[in-house]
CSV table of C-alpha atoms in Angstrom, one decimal:
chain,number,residue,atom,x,y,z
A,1,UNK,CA,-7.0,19.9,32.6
A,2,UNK,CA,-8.0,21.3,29.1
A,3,UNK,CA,-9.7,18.7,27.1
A,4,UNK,CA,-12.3,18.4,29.9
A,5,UNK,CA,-12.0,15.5,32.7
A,6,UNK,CA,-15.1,14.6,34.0
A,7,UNK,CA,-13.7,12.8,37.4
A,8,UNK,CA,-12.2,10.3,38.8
A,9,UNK,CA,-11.2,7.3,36.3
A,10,UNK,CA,-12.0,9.4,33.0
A,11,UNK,CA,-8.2,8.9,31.8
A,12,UNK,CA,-7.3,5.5,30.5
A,13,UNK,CA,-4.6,3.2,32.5
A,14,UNK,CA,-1.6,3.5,30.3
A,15,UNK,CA,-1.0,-0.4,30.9
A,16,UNK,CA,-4.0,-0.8,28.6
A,17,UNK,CA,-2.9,1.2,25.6
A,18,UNK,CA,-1.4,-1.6,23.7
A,19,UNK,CA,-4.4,-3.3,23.6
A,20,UNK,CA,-6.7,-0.3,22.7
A,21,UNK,CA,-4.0,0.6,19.7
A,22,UNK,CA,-4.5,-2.9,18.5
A,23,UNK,CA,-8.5,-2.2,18.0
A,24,UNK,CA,-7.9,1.2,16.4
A,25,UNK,CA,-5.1,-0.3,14.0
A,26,UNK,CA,-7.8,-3.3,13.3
A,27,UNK,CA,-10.1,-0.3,11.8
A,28,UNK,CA,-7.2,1.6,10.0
A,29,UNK,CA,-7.0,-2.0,7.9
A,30,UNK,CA,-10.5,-1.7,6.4
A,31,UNK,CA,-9.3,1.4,4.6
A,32,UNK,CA,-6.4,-0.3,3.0
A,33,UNK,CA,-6.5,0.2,-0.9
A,34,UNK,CA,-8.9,3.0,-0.7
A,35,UNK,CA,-7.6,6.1,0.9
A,36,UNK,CA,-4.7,7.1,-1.6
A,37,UNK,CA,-3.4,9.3,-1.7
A,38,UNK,CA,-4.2,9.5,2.0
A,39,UNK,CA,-2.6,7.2,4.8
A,40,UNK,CA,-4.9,4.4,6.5
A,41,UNK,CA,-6.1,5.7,9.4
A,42,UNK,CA,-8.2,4.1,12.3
A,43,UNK,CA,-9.2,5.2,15.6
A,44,UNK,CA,-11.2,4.5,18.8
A,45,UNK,CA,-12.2,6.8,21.9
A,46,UNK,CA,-12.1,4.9,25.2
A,47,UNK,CA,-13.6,6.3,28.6
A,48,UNK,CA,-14.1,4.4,32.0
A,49,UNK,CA,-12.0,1.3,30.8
A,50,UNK,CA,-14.8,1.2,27.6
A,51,UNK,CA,-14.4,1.7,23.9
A,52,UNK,CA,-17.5,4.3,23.4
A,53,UNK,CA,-16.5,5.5,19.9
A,54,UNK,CA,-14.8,3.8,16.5
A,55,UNK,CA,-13.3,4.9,13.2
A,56,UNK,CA,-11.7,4.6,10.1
A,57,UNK,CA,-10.9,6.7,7.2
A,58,UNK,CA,-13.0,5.5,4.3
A,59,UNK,CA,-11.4,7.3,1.4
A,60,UNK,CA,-9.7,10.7,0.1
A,61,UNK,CA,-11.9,13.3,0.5
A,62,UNK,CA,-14.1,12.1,3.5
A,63,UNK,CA,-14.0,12.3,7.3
A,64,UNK,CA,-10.6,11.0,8.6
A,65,UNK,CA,-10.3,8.9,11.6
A,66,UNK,CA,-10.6,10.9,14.4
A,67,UNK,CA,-13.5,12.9,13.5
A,68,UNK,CA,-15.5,9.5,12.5
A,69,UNK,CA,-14.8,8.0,16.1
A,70,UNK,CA,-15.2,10.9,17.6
A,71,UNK,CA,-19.2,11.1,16.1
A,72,UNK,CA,-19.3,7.6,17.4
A,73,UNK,CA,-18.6,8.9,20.7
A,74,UNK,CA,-21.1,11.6,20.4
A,75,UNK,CA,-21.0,13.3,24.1
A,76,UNK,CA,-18.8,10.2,25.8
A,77,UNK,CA,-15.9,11.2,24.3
A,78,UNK,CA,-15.4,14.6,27.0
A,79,UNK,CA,-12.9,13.9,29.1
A,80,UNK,CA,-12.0,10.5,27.2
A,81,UNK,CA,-8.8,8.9,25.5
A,82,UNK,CA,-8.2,9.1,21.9
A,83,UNK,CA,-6.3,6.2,19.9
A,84,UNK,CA,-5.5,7.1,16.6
A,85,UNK,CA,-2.8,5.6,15.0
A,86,UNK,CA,-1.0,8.1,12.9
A,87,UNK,CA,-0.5,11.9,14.0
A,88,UNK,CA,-3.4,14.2,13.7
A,89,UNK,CA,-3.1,16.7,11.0
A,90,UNK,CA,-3.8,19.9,12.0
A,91,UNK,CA,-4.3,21.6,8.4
A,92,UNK,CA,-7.5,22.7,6.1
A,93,UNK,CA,-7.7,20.4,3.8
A,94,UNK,CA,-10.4,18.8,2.3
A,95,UNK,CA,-11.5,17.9,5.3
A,96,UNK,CA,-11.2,20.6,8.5
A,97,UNK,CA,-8.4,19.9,11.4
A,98,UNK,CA,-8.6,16.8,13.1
A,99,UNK,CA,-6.3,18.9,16.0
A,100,UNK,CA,-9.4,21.1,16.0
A,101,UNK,CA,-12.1,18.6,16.1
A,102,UNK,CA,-10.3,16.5,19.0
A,103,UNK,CA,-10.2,19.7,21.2
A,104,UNK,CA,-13.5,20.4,20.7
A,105,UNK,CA,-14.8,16.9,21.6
A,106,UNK,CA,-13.4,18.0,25.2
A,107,UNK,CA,-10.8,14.8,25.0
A,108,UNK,CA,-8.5,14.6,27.8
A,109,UNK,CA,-5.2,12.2,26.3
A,110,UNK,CA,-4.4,11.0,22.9
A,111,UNK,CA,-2.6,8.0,22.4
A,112,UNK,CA,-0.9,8.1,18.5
A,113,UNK,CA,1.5,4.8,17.6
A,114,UNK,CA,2.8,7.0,15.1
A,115,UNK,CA,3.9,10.4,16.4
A,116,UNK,CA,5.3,12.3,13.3
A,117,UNK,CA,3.4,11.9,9.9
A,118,UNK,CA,5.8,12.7,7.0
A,119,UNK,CA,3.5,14.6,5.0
A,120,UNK,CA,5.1,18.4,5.1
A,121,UNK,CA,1.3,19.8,6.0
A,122,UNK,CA,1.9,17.8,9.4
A,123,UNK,CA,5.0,16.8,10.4
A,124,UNK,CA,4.9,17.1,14.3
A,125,UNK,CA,2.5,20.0,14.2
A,126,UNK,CA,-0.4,18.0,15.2
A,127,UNK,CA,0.8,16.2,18.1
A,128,UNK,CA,2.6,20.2,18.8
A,129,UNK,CA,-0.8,21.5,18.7
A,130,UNK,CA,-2.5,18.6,21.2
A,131,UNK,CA,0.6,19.4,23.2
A,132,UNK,CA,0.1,23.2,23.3
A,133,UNK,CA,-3.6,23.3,24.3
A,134,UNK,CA,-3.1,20.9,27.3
A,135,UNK,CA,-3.3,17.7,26.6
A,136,UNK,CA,-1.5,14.9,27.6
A,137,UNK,CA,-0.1,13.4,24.6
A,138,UNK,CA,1.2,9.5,24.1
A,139,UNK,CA,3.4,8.6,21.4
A,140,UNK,CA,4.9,5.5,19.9
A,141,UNK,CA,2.6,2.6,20.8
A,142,UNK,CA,3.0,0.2,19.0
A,143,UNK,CA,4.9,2.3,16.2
A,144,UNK,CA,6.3,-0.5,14.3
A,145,UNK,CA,2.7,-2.7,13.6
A,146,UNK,CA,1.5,1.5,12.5
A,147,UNK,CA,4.5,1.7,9.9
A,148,UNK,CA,4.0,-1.6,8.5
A,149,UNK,CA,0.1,-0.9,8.0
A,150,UNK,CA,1.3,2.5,6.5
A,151,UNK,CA,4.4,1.5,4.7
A,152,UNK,CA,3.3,2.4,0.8
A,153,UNK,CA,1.8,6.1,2.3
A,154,UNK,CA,5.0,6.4,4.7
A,155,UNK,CA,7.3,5.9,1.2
A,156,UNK,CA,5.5,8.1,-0.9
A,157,UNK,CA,5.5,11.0,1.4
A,158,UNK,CA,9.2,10.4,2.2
A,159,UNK,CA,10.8,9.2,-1.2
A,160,UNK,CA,8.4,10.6,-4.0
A,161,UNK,CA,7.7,6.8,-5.1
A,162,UNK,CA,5.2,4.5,-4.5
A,163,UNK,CA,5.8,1.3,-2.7
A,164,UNK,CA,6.3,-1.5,-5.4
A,165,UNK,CA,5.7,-5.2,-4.4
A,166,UNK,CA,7.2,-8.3,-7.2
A,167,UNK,CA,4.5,-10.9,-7.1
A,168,UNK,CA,4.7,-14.1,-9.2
A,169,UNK,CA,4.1,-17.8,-9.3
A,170,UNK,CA,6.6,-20.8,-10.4
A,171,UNK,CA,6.7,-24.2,-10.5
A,172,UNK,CA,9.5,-26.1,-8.3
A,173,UNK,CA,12.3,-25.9,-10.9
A,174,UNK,CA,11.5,-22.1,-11.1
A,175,UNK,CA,9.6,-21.3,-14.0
A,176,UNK,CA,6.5,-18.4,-14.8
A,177,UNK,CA,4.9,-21.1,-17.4
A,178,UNK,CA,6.2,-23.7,-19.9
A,179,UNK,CA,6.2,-21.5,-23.0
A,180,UNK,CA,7.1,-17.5,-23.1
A,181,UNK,CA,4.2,-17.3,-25.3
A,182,UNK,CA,1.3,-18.6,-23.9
A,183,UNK,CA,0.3,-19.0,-20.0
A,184,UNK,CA,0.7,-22.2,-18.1
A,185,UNK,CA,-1.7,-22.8,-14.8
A,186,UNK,CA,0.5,-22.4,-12.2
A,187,UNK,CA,-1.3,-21.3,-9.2
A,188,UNK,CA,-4.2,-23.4,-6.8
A,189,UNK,CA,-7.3,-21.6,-5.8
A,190,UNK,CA,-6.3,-20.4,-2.7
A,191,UNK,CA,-3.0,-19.1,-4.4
A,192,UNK,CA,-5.1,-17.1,-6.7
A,193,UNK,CA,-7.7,-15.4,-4.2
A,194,UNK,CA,-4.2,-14.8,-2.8
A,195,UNK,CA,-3.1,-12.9,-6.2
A,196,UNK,CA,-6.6,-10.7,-6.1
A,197,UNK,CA,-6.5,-10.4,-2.4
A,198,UNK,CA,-3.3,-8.2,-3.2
A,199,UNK,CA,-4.7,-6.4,-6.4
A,200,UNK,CA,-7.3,-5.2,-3.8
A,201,UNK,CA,-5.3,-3.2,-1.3
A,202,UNK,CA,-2.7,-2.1,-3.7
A,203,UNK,CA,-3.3,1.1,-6.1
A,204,UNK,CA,-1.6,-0.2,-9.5
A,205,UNK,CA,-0.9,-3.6,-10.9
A,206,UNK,CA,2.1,-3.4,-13.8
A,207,UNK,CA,2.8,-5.6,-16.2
A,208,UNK,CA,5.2,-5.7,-19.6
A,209,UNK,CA,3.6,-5.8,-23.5
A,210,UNK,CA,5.1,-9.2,-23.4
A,211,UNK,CA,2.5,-10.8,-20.8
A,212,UNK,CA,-0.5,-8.9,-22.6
A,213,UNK,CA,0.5,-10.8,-26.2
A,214,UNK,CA,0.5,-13.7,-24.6
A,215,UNK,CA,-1.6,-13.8,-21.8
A,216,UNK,CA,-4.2,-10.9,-22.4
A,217,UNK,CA,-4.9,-10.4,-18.7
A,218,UNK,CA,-8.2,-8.5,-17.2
A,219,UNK,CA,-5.8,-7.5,-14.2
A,220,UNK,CA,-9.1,-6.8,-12.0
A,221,UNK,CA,-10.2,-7.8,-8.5
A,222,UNK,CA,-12.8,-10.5,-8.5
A,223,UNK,CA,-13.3,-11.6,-4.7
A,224,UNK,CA,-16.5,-10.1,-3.6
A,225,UNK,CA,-16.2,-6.2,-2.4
A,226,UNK,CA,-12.8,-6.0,-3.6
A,227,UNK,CA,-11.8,-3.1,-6.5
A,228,UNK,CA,-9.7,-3.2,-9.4
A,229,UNK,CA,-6.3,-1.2,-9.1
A,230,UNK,CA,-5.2,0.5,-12.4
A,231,UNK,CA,-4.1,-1.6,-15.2
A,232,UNK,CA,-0.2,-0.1,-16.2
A,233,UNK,CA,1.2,-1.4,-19.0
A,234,UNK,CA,5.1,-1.2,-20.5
A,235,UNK,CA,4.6,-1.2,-24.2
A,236,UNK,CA,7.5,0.8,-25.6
A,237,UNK,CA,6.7,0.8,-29.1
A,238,UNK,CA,2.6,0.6,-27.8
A,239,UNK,CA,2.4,-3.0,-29.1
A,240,UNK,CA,-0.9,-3.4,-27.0
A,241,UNK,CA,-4.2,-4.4,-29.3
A,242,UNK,CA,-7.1,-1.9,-29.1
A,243,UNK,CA,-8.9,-5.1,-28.4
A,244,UNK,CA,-7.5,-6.4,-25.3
A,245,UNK,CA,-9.7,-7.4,-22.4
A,246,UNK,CA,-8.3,-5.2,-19.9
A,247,UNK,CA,-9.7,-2.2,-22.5
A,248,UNK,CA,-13.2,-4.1,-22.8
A,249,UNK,CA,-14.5,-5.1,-19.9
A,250,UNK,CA,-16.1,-2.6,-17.6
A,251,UNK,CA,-13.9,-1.5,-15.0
A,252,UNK,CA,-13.6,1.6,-13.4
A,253,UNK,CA,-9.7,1.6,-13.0
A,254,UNK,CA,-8.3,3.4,-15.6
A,255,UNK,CA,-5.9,1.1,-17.8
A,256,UNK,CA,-2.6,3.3,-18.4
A,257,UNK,CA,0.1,2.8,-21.2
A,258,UNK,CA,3.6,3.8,-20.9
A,259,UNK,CA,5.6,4.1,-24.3
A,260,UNK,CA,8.9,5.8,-25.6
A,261,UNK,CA,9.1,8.6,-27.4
A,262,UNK,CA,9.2,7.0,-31.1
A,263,UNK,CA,6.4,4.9,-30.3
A,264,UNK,CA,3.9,5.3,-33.5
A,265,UNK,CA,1.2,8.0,-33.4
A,266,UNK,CA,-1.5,6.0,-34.9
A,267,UNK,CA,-1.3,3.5,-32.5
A,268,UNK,CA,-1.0,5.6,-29.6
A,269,UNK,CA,-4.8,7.3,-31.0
A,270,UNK,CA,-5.9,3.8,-31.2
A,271,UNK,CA,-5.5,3.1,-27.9
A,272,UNK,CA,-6.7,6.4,-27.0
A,273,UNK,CA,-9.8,5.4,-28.6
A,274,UNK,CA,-10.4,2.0,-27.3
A,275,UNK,CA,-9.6,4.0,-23.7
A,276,UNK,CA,-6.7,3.2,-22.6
A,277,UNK,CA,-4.7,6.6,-21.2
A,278,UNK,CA,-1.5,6.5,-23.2
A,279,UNK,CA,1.4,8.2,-21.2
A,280,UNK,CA,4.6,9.5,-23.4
A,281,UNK,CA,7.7,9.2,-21.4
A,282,UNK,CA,11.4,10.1,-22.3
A,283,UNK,CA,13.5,8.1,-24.0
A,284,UNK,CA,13.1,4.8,-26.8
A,285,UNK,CA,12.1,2.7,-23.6
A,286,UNK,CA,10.8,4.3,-20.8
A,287,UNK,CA,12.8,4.1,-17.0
A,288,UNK,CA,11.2,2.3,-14.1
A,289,UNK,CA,11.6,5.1,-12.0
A,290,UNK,CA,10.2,7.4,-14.3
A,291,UNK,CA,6.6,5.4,-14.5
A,292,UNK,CA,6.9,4.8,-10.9
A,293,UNK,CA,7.5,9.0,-10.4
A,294,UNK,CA,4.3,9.4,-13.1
A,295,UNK,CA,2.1,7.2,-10.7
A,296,UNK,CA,3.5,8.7,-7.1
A,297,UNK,CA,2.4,12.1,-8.9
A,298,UNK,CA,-0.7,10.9,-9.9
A,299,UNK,CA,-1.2,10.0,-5.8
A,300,UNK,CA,-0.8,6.1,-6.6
A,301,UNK,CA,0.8,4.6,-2.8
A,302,UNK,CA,1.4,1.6,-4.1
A,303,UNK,CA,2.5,-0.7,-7.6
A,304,UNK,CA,1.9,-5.0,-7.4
A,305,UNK,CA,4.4,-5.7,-10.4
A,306,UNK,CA,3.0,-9.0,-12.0
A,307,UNK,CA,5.0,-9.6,-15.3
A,308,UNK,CA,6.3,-10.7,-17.0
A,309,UNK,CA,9.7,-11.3,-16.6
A,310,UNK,CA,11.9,-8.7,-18.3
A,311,UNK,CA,10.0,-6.0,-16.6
A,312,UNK,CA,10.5,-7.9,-12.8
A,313,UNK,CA,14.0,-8.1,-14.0
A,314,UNK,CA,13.9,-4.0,-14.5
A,315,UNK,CA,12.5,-3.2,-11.7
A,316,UNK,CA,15.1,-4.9,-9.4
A,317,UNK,CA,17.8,-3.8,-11.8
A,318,UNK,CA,16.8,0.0,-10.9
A,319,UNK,CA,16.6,-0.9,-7.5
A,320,UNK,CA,13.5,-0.1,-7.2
A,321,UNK,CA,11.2,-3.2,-5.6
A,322,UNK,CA,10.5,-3.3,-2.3
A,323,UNK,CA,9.3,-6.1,-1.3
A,324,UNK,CA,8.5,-9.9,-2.9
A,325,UNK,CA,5.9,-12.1,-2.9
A,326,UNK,CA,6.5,-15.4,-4.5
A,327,UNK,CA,4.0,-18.4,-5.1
A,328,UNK,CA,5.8,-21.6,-5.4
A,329,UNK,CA,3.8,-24.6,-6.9
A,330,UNK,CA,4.4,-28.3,-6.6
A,331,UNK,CA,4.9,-29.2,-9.9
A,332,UNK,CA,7.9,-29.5,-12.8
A,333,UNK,CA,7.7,-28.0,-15.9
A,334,UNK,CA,11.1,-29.5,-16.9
A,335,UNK,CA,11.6,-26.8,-20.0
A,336,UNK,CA,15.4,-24.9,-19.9
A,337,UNK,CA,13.8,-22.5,-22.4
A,338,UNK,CA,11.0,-21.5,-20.0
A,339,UNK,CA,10.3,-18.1,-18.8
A,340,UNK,CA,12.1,-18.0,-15.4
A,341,UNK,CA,11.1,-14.6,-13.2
A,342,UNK,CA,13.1,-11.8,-13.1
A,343,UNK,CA,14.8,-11.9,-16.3
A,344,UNK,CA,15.9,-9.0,-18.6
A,345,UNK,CA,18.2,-6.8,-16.9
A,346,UNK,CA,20.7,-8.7,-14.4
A,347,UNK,CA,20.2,-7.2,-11.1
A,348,UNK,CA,22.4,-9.2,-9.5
A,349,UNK,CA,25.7,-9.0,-12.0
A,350,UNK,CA,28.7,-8.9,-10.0
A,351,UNK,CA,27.3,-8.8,-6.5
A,352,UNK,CA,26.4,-11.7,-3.6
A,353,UNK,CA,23.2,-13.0,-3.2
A,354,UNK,CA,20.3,-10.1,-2.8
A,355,UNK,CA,18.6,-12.2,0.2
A,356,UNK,CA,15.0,-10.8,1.6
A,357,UNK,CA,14.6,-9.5,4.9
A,358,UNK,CA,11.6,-10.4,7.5
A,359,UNK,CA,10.7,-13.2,5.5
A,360,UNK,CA,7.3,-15.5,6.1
A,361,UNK,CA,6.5,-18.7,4.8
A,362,UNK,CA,3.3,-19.9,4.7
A,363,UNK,CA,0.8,-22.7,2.9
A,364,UNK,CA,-1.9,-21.6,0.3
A,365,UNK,CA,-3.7,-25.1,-0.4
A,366,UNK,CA,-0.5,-27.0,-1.8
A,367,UNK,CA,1.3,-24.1,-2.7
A,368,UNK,CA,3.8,-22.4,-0.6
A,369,UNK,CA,3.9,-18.7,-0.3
A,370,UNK,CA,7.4,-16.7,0.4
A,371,UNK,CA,7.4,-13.2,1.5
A,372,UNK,CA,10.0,-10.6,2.4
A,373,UNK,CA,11.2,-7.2,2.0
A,374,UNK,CA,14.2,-6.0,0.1
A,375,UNK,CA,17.5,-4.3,1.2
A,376,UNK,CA,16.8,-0.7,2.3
A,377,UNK,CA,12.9,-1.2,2.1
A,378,UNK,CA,13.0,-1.4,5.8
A,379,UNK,CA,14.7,1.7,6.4
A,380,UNK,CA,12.6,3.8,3.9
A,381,UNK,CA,9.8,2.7,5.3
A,382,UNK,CA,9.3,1.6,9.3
A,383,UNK,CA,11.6,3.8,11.4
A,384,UNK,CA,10.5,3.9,14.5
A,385,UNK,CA,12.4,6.3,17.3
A,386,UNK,CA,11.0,5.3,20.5
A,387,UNK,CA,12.6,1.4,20.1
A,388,UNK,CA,9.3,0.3,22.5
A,389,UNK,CA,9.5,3.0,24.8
A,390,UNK,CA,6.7,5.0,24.7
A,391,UNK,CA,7.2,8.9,24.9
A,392,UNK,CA,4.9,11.0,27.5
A,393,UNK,CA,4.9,14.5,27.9
């Protein structure tokens, strides 16, 4: 067979191949939050029954997957099994062909869980190529688990938006803080590693002018090895002091301002000046979509939109979240006149209940932590076509 099959028991037993895409999806993880505007990617090269070669892509720019495990492997991988768990491209780009590189290794099979990446350089034309030169090529295993790991880079690529997550915390009768101008500690500790554990894997954290007067957040990552998404800011009528924290303390992640197109000159070169990148958008205030369509361009996967409430409140409004994570706290702040999420906007005028799909609870310390996805986010996101049956040719 071309690929090169070095005798008896060089292929892989098919019955083991959901457990060998479980190790090459637990290596695609540690990429999470820094490949963009890449996918995640892992992979591992299995011969006699033994994994002999492991990967990941690390970032943009640097070996993907495929090619790392496949230096693992060194000579082993001849005649082996590849798991990689999306499609190999089989382009020039800043890396070479990971179509080539595979053939070249001499491997035998390739296992993918997902068979067709969207992105138009690829498409099916990797898993073609395998095809064409001989190998025997497995799709679909599991494809759903793939998608999930891959949802921001799977919307993106189909949908020219990032994937946007509404994170906040409340207290039992459903309030952000007892006052809408100052903050109110909300959260326990576990809760907030929670909150940074997020900013972490996710490319962009927005928030409104309103929750930068009053709480003047860092928005940075502060568990240890984690990195700081960029800062995006809502500031219409670019409110935002030259002196806020998120534009004084060192941070690599570019803070960016979004205003309308009256917003003041002189404070637009103030920010400038302080460092902030100040983005002019159409209109008095700009449109959800259109920041969200200025960061997809800029290869951002993924938005966490943390406040305040008028800007959760747009976001839904434009239909544009995808999925929610809320903390709830044990504790009362018994004020009507508290800042409740998701205000501004009514997303919900005139229509039933907009109830969360594949919803989790969980405990963080005393708090309780409810997530789930939003109407359509499913469908824009984790299709698979094989519905657990695993495609062989």
């Amino acid at each position: 067979m071309p690929g090169g099959v070095d005798g008896p028991g060089a292929l892989t037993d098919p019955g083991d191949d959901e457990r060998y895409m479980r190790e090459a999806l637990a290596w695609a993880r540690k990429g999470l939050g820094r490949t963009s505007p890449n996918p995640a990617v892992g992979a591992v090269v299995v011969r006699d029954g033994q994994i002999v070669g492991c990967g990941y892509h690390r970032r943009a720019g640097e070996p993907h997957a495929e090619v790392e495990a496949l230096r693992d492997a060194g000579p082993r991988a001849r005649g082996a099994t590849l798991y990689v768990t999306l499609e190999p491209c089989p382009h020039q780009g800043r890396t070479g062909p990971c179509t080539r590189a595979i053939l070249e290794a001499g491997i035998a099979r390739v296992v993918v869980a997902l068979g067709r990446d969207p992105d138009p350089h690829v498409d099916g034309r990797g898993v073609a190529a395998l095809r064409a030169a001989g190998l025997q090529v497995t799709e679909g295993v599991l494809e759903a688990e793939a998608a999930r790991l891959n949802e921001a880079y799977l919307k993106h690529r189909r949908t020219g938006l990032p994937f946007v997550t509404l994170k906040w915390a409340m207290s039992l009768d459903g309030r952000l803080s007892a006052r809408p101008d100052a903050p109110t500690p909300i959260s326990g500790a576990r809760s907030l590693r929670y909150a940074h554990e997020l900013r972490n894997v996710h490319d962009a954290v927005m928030v409104g002018i309103n929750t930068v007067l009053a709480d003047d957040p860092q928005l940075t990552c502060r568990i240890p090895g984690g990195r700081d998404p960029a800062r995006l800011v809502l500031d219409s009528r670019l409110r935002m002091p030259p002196d806020a924290r998120m534009l004084r303390q060192p941070s690599v992640a570019p803070t960016i301002v979004f205003a309308g197109e009256d917003a003041p000159a002189e404070r637009a070169a103030a920010l400038r000046a302080a460092g902030a990148e100040v983005v002019i958008l159409p209109g008095r205030r700009p449109a959800i979509r259109a920041v969200l369509a200025w960061c997809a361009a800029r290869g951002m996967l993924s938005v966490m939109v943390e406040g305040g409430s008028t800007v959760q409140g747009a976001v839904l409004a434009e239909g544009m979240a995808d999925r929610v994570a809320v903390v709830v706290a044990p504790g009362l702040v018994g004020s009507r006149d508290a800042p409740a999420p998701a205000g501004g906007p009514a997303p919900l005028a005139g229509r039933a209940l907009l109830r969360l799909r594949e919803v989790t609870v969980r405990r963080l310390g005393e708090d309780v932590l409810i997530e789930g996805y939003l109407p359509g986010a499913t469908e824009r996101v984790v299709r698979p076509r094989t519905a657990d049956l695993h495609r062989m040719r």
